[in-house]
Coordinates of C-alpha atoms in Angstrom, one line a residue:
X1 CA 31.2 -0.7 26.9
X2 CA 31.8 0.5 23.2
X3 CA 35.4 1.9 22.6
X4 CA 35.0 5.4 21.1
X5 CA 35.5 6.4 17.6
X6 CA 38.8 7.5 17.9
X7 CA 40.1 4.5 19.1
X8 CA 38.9 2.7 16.2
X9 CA 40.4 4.8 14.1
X10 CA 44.0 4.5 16.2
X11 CA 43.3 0.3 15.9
X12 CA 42.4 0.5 12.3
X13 CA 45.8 2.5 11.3
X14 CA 47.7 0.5 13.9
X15 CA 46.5 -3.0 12.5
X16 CA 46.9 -1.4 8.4
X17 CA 49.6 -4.5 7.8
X18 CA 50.0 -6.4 4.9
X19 CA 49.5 -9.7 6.7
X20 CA 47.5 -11.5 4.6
X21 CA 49.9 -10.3 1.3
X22 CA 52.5 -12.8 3.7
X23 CA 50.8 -14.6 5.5
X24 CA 47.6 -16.9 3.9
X25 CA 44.5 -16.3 5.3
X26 CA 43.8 -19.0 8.5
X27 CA 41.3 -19.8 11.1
X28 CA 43.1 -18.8 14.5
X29 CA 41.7 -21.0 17.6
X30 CA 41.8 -19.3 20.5
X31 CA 41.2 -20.5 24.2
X32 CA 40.8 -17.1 25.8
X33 CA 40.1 -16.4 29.7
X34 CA 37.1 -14.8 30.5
X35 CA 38.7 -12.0 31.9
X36 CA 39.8 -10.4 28.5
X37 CA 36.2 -11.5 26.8
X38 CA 35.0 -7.9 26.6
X39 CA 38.1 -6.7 25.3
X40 CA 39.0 -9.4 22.8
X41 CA 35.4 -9.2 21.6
X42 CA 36.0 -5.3 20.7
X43 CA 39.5 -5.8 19.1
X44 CA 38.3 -9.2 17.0
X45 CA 36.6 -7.7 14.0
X46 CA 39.6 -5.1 13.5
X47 CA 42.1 -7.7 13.3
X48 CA 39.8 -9.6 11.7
X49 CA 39.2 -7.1 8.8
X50 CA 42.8 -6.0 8.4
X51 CA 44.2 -9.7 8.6
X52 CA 42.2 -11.3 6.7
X53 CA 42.3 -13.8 9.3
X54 CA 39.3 -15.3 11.4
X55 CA 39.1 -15.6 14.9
X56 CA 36.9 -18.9 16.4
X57 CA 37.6 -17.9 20.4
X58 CA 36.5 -19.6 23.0
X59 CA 35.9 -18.1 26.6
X60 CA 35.8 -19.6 29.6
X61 CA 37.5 -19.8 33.1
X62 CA 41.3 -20.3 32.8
X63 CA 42.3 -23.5 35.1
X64 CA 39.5 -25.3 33.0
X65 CA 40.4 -23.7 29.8
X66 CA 44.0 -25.3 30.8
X67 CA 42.6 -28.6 32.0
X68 CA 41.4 -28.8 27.7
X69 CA 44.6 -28.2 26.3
X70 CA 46.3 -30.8 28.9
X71 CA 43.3 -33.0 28.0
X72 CA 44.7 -32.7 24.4
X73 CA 42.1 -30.1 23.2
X74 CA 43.5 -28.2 19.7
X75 CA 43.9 -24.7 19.9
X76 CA 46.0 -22.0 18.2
X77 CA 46.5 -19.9 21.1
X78 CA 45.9 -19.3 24.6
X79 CA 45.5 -16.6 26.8
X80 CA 45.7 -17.8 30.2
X81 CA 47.1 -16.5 33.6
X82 CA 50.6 -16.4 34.5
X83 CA 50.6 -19.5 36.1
X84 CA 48.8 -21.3 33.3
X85 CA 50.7 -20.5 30.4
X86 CA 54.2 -21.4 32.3
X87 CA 53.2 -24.9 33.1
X88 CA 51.6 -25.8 29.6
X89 CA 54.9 -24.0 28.2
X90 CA 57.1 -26.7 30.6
X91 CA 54.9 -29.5 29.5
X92 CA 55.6 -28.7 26.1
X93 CA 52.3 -27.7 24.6
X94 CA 52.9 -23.9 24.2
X95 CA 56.0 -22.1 22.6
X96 CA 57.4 -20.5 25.5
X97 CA 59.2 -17.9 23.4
X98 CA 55.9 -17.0 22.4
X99 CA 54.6 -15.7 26.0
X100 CA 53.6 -12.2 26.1
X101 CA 51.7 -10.2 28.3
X102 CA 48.5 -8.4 26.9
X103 CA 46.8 -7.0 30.3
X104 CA 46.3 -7.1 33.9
X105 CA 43.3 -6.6 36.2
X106 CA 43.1 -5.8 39.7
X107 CA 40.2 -7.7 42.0
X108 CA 37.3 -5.6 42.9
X109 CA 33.5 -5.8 44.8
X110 CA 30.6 -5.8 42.8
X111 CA 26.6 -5.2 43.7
X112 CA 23.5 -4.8 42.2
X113 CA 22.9 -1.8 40.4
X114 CA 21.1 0.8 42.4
X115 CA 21.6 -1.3 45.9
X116 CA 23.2 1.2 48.8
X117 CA 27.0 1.6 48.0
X118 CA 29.0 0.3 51.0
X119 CA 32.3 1.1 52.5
X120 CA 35.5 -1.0 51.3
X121 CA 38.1 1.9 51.0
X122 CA 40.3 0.1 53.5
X123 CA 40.7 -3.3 54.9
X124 CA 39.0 -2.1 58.1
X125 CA 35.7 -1.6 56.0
X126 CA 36.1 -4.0 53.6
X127 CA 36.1 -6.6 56.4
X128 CA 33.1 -4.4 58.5
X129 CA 31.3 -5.0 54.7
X130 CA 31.7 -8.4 53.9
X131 CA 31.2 -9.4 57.6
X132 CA 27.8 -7.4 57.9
X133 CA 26.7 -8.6 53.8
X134 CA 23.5 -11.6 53.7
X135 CA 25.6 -13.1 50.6
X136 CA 29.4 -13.2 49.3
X137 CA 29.8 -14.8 45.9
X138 CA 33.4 -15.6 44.0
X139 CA 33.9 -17.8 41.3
X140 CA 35.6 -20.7 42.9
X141 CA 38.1 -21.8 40.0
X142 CA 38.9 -18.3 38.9
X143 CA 42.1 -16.5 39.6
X144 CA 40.3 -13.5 41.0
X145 CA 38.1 -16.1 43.2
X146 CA 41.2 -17.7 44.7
X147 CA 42.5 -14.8 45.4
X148 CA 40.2 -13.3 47.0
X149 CA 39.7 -16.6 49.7
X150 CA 43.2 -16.2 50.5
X151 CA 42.3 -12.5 51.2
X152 CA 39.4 -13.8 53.4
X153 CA 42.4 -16.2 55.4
X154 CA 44.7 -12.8 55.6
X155 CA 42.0 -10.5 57.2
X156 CA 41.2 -13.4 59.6
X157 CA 37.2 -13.8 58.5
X158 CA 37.0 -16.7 56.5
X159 CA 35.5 -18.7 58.7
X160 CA 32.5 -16.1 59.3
X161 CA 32.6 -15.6 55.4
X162 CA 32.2 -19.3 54.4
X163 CA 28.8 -20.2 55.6
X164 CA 27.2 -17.4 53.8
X165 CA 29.5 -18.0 50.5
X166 CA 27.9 -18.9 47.2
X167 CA 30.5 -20.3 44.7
X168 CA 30.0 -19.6 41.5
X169 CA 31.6 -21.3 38.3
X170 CA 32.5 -18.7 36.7
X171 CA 32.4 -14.4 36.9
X172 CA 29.4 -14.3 34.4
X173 CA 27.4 -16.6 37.0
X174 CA 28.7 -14.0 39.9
X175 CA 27.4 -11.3 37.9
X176 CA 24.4 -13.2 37.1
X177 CA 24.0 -13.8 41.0
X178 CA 24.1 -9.8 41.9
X179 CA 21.6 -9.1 39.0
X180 CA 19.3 -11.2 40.4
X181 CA 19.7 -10.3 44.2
X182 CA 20.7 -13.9 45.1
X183 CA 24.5 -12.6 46.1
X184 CA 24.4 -9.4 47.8
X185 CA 28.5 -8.9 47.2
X186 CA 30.4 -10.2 44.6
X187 CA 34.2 -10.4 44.2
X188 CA 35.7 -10.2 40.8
X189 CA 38.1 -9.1 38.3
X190 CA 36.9 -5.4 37.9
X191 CA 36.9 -5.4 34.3
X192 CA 34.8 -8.2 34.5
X193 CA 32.5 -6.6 36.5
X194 CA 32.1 -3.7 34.3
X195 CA 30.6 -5.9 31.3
X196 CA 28.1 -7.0 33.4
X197 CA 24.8 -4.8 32.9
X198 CA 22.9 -4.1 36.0
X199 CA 26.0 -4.7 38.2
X200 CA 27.3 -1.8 39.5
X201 CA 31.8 -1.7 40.4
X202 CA 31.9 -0.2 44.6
X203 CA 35.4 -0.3 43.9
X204 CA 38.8 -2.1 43.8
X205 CA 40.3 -3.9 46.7
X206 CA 42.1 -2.0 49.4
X207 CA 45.8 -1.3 47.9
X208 CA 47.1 -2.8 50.5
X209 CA 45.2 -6.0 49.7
X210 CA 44.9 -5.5 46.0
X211 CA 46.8 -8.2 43.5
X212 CA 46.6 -8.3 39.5
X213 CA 46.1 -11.2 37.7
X214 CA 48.5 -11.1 34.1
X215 CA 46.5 -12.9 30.9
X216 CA 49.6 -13.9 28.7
X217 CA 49.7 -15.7 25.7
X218 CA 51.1 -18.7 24.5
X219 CA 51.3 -20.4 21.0
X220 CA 50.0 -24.4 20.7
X221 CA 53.6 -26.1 19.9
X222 CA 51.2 -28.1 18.1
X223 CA 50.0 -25.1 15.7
X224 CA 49.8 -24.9 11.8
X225 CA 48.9 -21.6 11.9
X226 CA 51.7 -20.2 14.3
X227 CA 52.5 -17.7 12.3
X228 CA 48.7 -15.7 12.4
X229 CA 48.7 -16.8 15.8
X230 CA 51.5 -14.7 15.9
X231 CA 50.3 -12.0 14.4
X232 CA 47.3 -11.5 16.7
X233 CA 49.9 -11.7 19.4
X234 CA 51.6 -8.7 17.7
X235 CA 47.9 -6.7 17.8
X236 CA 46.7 -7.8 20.8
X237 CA 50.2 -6.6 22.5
X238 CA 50.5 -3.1 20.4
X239 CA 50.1 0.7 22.1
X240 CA 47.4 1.5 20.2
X241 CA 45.0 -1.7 20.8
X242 CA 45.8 -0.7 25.2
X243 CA 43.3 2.2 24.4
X244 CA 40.9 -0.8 24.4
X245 CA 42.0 -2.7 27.2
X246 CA 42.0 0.9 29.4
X247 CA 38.3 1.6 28.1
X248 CA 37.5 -1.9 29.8
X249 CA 39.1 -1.5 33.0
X250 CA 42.1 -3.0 32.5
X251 CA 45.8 -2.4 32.0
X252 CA 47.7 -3.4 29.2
X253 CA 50.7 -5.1 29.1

């Protein structure tokens, strides 16, 4: 989904800083989740042009992403989970006064575009769904995914669920799995759902069921270019670039 031309034009005057008369131009290494890809991937070139920074970002799923840095991998900054970014900041290896939330997405059920739409308004007919689906697929090490298995112990199907599971390693290889009719539901972040073309969003979990996963950032204590990793924290965390995050399916802050 391309943001709309007045939400460029709010980024562009938001991001019209003299950085780069302060700050000298730097490559900023980022370890980004996959679950603010489509975003980040908007709001790049902006910051980009009105930096004069560069951006070398790497996406992927966050526990592995967090396995890297503990691993010793060199990185600018992160944008991890909750979870993530406080145990890298207690093992040292991100400046904790640096953690600040960006967005939030809610878990939702995806399906092939065009396939009937089915019923999963409540937990009643999200469990009469799942139960009567050929194919469930989650991505096993993502936050959504884990979530959503506990959701399968709390409604009490799990065990029905399981045999018919297909685990994916990451959302893109869930979406890839609906596209392709080889997973007839998928679970998933719902913004990551949204960036996926010939996947179609039924909706987001039950409220009563529903749970947001937080991306936060966190600067490498090892940094020598903390202070534009800073700066992208400032954009990345400003009113005008949640006009972005919103067009994506997300909530900022």
């Amino acid at each position: 989904m391309k943001i709309g031309s007045l939400a460029r034009t709010i980024i562009g005057v938001a991001v019209m800083l003299p950085l780069s008369a302060t700050i000298d131009a730097a490559e900023i290494k980022v370890l980004a989740s996959n679950g603010v890809k489509a975003a980040l991937e908007e709001l790049a070139p902006a910051f980009e042009r009105e930096s004069g920074h560069k951006l070398n970002i790497q996406f992927g799923v966050a526990v592995p992403l967090k396995r890297q840095i503990e691993g010793g991998a060199a990185f600018d900054l992160a944008i991890l989970t909750t979870a993530g970014i406080d145990d890298l900041a207690k093992q040292g290896k991100v400046d904790a006064a640096t953690r600040t939330n960006i967005a939030r997405s809610g878990v939702g059920i995806g399906i092939r575009a065009g396939a009937p739409r089915p019923d999963i308004s409540t937990t009643e007919a999200l469990k009469r769904t799942l139960l009567a689906a050929k194919s469930v697929s989650w991505a096993k090490e993502g936050a959504s995914g884990v979530y959503f298995a506990s959701v399968l112990q709390r409604i009490g199907i799990a065990d029905q669920i399981m045999p018919k599971a297909i685990l994916a390693p990451s959302g893109a290889d869930v979406g890839a799995l609906l596209v392709t009719g080889k997973a007839e539901l998928g679970a998933l972040l719902v913004n990551e759902l949204m960036a996926v073309r010939g996947v179609e969003v039924v909706g987001p979990l039950p409220p009563e069921l529903q749970n947001y996963t937080v991306f936060i950032t966190g600067v490498s204590s090892g940094s020598k270019d903390a202070a534009a990793a800073k700066a992208l924290i400032k954009f990345l965390s400003s009113p005008a670039t949640g006009a972005v995050f919103k067009s994506q399916g997300q909530e900022p802050g």
